[in-house]
PDB file of C-alpha atoms in Angstrom:
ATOM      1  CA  UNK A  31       0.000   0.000   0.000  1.00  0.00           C
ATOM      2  CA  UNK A  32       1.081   3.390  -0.638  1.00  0.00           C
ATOM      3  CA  UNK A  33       2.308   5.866   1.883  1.00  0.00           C
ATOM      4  CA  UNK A  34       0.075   8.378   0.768  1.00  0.00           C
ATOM      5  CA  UNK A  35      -3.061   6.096   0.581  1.00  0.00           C
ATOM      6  CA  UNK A  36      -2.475   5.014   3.781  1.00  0.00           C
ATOM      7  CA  UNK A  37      -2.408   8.520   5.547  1.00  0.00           C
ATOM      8  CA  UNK A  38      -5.679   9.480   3.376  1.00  0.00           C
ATOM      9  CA  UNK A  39      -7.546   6.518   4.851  1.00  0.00           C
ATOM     10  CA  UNK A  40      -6.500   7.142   8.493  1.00  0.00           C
ATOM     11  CA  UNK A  41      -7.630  10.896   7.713  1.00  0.00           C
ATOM     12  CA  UNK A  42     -11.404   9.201   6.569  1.00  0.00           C
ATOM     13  CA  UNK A  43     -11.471   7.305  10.175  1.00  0.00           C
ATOM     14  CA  UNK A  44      -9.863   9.433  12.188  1.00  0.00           C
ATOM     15  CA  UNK A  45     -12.930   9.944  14.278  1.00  0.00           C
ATOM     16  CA  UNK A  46     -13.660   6.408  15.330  1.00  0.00           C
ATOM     17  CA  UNK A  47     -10.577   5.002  15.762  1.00  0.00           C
ATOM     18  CA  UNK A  48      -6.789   5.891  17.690  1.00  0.00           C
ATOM     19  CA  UNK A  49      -3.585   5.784  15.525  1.00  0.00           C
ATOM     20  CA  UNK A  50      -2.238   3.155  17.759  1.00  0.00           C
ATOM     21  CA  UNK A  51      -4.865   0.727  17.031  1.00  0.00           C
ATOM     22  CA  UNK A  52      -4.887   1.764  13.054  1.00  0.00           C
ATOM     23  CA  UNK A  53      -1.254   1.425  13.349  1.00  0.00           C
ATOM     24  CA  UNK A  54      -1.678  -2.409  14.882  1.00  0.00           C
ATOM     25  CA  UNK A  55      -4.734  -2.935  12.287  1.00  0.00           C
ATOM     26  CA  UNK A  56      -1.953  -3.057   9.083  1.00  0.00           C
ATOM     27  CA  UNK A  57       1.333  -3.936  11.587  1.00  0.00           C
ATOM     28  CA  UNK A  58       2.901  -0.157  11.237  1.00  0.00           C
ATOM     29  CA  UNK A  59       4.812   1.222  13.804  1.00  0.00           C
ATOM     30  CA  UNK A  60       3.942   4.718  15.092  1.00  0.00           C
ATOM     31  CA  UNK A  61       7.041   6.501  13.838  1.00  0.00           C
ATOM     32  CA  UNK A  62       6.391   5.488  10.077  1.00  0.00           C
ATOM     33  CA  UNK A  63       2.917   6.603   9.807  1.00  0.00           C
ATOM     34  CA  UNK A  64       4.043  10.181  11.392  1.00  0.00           C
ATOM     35  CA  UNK A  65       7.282  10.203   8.946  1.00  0.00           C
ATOM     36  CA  UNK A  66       4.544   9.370   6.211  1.00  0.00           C
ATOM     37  CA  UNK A  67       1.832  12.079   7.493  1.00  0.00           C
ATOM     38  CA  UNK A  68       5.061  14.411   7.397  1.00  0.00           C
ATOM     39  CA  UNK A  69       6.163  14.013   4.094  1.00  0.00           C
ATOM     40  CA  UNK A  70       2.414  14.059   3.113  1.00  0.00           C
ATOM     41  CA  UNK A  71       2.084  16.989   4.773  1.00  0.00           C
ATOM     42  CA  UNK A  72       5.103  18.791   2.913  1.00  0.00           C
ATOM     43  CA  UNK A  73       3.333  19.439  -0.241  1.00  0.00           C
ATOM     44  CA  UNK A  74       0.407  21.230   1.649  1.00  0.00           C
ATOM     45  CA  UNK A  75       3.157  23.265   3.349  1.00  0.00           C
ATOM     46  CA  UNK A  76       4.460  24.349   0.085  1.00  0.00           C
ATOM     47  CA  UNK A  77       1.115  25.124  -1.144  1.00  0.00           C
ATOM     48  CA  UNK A  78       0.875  27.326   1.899  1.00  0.00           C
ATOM     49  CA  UNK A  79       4.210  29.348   1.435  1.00  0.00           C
ATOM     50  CA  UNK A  80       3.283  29.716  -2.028  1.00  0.00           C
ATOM     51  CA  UNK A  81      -0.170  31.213  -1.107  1.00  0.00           C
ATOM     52  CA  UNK A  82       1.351  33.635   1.351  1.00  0.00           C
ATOM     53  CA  UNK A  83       4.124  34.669  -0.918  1.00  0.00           C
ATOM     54  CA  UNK A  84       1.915  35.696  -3.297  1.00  0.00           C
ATOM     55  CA  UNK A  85      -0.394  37.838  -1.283  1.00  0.00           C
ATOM     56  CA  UNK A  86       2.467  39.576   0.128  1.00  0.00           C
ATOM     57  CA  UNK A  87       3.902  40.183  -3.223  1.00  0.00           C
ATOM     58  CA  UNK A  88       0.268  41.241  -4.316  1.00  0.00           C
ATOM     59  CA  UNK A  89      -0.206  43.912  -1.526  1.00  0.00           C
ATOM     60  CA  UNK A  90       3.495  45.200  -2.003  1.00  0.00           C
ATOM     61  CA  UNK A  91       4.985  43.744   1.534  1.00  0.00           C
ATOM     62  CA  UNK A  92       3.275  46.456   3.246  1.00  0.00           C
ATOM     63  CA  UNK A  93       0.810  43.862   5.213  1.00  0.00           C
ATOM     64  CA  UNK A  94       1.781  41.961   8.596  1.00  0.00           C
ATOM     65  CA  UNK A  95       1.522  38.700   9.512  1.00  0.00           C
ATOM     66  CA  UNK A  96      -1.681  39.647  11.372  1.00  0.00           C
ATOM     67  CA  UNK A  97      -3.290  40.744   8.219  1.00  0.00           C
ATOM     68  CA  UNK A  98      -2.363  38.088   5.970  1.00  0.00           C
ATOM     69  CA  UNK A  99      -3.711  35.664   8.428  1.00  0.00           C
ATOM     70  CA  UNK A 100      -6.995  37.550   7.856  1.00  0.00           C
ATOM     71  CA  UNK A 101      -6.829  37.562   4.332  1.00  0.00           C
ATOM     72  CA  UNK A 102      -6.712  33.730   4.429  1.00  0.00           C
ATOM     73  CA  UNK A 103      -9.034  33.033   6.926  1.00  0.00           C
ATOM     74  CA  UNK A 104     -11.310  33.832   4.351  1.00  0.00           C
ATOM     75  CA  UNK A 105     -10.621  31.007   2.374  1.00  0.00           C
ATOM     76  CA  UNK A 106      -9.744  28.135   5.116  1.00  0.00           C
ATOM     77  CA  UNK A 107      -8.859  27.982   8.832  1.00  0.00           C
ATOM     78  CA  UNK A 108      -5.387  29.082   9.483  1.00  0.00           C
ATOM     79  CA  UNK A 109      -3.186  29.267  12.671  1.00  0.00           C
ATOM     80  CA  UNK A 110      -1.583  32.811  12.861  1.00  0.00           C
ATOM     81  CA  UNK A 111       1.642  31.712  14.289  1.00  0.00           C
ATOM     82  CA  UNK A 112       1.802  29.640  11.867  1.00  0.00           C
ATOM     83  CA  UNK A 113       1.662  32.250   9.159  1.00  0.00           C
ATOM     84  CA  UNK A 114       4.187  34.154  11.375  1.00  0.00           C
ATOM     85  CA  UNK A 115       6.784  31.291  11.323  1.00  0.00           C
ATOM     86  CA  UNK A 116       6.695  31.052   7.838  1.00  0.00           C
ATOM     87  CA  UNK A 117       6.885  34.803   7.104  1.00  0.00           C
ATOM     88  CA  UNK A 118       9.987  34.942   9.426  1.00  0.00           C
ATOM     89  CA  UNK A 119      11.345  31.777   7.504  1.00  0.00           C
ATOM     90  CA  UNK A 120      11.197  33.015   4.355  1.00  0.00           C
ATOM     91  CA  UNK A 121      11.498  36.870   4.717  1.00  0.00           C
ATOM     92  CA  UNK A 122       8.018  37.912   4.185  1.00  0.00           C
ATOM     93  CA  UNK A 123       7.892  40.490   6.647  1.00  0.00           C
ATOM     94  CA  UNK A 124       6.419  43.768   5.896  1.00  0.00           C
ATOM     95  CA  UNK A 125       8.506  46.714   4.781  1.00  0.00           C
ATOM     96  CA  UNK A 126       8.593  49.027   8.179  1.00  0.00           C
ATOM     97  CA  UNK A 127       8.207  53.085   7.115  1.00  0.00           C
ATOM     98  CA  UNK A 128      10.847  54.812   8.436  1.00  0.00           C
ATOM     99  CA  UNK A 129       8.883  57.587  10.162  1.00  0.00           C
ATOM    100  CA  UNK A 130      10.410  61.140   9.046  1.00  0.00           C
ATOM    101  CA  UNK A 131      11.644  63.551  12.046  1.00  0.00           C
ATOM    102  CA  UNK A 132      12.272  67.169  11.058  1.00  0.00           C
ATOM    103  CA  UNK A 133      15.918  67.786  11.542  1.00  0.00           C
ATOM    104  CA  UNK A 134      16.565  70.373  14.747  1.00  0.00           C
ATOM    105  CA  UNK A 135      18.206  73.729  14.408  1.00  0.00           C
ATOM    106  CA  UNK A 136      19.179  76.559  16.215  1.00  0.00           C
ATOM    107  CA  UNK A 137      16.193  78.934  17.462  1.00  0.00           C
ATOM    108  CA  UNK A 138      15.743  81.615  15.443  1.00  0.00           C
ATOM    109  CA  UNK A 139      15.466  83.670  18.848  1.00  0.00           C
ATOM    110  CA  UNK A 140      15.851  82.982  22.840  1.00  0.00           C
ATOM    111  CA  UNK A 141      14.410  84.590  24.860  1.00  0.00           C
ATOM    112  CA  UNK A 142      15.472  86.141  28.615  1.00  0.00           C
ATOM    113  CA  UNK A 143      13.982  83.980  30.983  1.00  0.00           C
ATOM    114  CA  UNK A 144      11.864  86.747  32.974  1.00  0.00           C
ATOM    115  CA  UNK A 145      10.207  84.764  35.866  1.00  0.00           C
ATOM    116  CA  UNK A 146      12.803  82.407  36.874  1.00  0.00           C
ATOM    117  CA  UNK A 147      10.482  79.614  37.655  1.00  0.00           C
ATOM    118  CA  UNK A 148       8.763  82.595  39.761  1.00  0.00           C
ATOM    119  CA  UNK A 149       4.911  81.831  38.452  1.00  0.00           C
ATOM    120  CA  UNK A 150       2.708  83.588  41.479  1.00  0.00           C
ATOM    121  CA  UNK A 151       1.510  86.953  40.893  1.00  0.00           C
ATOM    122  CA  UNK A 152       0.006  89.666  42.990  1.00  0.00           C
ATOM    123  CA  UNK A 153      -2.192  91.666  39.899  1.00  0.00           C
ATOM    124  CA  UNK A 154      -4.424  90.299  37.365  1.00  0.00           C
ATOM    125  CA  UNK A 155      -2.100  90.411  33.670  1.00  0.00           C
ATOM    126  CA  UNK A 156       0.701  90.562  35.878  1.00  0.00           C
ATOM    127  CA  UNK A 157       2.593  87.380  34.707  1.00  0.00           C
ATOM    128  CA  UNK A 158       1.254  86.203  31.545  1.00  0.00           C
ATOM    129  CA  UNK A 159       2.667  82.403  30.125  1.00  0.00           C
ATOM    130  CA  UNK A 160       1.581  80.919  26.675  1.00  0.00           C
ATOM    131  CA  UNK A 161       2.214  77.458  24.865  1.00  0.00           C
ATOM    132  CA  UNK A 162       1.095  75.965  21.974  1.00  0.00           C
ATOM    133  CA  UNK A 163      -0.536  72.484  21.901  1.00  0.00           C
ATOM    134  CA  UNK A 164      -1.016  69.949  19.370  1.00  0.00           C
ATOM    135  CA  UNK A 165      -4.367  68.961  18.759  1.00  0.00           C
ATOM    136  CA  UNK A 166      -4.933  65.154  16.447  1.00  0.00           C
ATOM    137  CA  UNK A 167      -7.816  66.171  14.242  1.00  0.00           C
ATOM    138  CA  UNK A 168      -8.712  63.018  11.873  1.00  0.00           C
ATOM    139  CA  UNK A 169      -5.564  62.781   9.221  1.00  0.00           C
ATOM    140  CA  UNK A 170      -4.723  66.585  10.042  1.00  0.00           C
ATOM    141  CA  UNK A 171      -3.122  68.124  13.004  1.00  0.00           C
ATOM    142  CA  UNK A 172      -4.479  71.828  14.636  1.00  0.00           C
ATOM    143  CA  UNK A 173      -2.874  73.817  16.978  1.00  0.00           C
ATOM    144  CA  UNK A 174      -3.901  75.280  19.931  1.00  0.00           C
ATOM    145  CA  UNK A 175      -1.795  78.506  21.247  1.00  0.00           C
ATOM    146  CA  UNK A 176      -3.286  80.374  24.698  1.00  0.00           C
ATOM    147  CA  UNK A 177      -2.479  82.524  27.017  1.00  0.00           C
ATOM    148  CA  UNK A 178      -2.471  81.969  30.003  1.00  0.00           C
ATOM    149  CA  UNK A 179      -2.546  84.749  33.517  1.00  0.00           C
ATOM    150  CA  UNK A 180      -0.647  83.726  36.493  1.00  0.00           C
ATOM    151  CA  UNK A 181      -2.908  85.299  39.336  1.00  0.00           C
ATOM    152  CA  UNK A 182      -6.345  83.724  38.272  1.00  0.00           C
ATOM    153  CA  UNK A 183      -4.864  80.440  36.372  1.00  0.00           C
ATOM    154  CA  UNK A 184      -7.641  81.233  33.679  1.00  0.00           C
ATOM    155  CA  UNK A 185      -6.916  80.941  29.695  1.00  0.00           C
ATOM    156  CA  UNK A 186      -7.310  85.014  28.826  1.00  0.00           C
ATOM    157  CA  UNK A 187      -6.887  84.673  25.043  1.00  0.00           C
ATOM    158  CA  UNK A 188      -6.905  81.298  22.623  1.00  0.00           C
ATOM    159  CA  UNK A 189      -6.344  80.923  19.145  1.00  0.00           C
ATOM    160  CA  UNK A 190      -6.720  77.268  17.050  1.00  0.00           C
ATOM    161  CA  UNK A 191      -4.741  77.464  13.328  1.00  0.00           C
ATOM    162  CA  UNK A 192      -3.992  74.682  11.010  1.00  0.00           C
ATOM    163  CA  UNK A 193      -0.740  76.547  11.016  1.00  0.00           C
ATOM    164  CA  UNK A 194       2.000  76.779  13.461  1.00  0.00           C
ATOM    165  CA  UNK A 195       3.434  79.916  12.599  1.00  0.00           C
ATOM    166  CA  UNK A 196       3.484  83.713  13.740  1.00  0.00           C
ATOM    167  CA  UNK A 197       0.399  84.796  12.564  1.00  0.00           C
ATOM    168  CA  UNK A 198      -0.793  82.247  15.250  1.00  0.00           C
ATOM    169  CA  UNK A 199       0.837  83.866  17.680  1.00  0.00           C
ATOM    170  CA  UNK A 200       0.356  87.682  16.749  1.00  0.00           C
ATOM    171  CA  UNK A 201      -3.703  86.369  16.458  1.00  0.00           C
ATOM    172  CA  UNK A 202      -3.658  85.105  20.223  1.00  0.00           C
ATOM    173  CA  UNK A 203      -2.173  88.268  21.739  1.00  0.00           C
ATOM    174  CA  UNK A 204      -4.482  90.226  19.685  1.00  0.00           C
ATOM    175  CA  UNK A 205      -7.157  89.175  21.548  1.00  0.00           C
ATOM    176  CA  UNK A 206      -6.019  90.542  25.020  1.00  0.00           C
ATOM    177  CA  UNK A 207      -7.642  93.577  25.827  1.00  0.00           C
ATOM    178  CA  UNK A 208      -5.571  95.422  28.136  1.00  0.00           C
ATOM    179  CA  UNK A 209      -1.849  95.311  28.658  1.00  0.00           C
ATOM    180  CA  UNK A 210       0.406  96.571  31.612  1.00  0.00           C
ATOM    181  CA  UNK A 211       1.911  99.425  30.737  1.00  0.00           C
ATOM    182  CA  UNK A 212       5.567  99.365  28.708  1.00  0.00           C
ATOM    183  CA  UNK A 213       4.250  95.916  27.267  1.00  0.00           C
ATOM    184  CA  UNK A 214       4.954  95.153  23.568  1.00  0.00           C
ATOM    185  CA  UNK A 215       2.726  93.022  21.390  1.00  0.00           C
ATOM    186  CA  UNK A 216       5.639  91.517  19.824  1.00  0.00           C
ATOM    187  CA  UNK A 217       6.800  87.622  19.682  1.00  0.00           C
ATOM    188  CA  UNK A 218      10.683  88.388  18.739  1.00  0.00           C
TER     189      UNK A 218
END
């Protein structure tokens, strides 16, 4: 009988009966039938590799192992560690972007640190502080720039701009109504 018949009928009674006793029903030891359910099982494999090579050639290696295993659980029940063994095995990971990072300069201007890490105040628009804050909007990013007085911890002026720039700035302090006196509405 041939190997390959002989792991195809175990496969059809499976369910009723143990491999020892179908291994004592034809006088086969153990080891032979799982050598011949291996070998068997190598053209399946290939099959397999072939199938996953090709959809990550298709989508351009920009997929995962966690997506390709979705992709073919469509089509039959799949083990996702074992499409992530044969991804590493073969090198069919994904392509990792690089992500981009804006190259640091020099500042353009410093400024004189005025409060050294002084932040009470005794007046209202005494000590004023502002910041700008990046805000996730969908694919897009907004910015937030306030002002903020020292005596009554409350926002006094807000701007949000797709924009971070000094018209973002200049719109901000705009908005305050009253300045100490000697105070310039000036960013630089």
């Amino acid at each position: 009988m041939k190997k390959e018949a002989f792991v195809s009928i175990y496969d059809t009674v499976k369910d009723k009966m143990s491999i020892s006793a179908f291994c004592q029903m034809f006088e086969l030891a153990r080891s032979t039938f799982y050598r011949w359910k291996k070998q068997d099982h190598q053209p399946k494999q290939q099959k397999l590799i072939d199938l996953i090579s090709s959809l990550c050639e298709s989508h351009q290696y920009t997929y995962g192992y966690r997506k390709i295993t979705a992709l073919l659980r469509k089509e039959m029940k799949m083990n996702h560690k074992t499409v992530q063994r044969i991804m590493q095995t073969y090198g069919l990971q994904c392509r990792v972007k690089v992500k981009k990072r804006k190259q640091t300069g020099q500042p353009y201007y410093i400024a004189e640190n005025h409060l050294k890490r002084d932040f009470s105040a005794t007046k209202p628009l005494e000590k004023l502080v502002t910041d700008i804050t990046y805000l996730p909007f969908g694919q897009k990013t907004l910015y937030l720039s306030s002002i903020k007085d020292l005596y009554t911890s409350e926002v006094v002026a807000y701007t949000i701009g797709d924009k971070q720039d000094v018209s973002l700035v200049l719109d901000t302090l705009n908005q305050l109504q009253a300045l100490p006196e000697g105070y310039v509405k000036s960013p630089i």
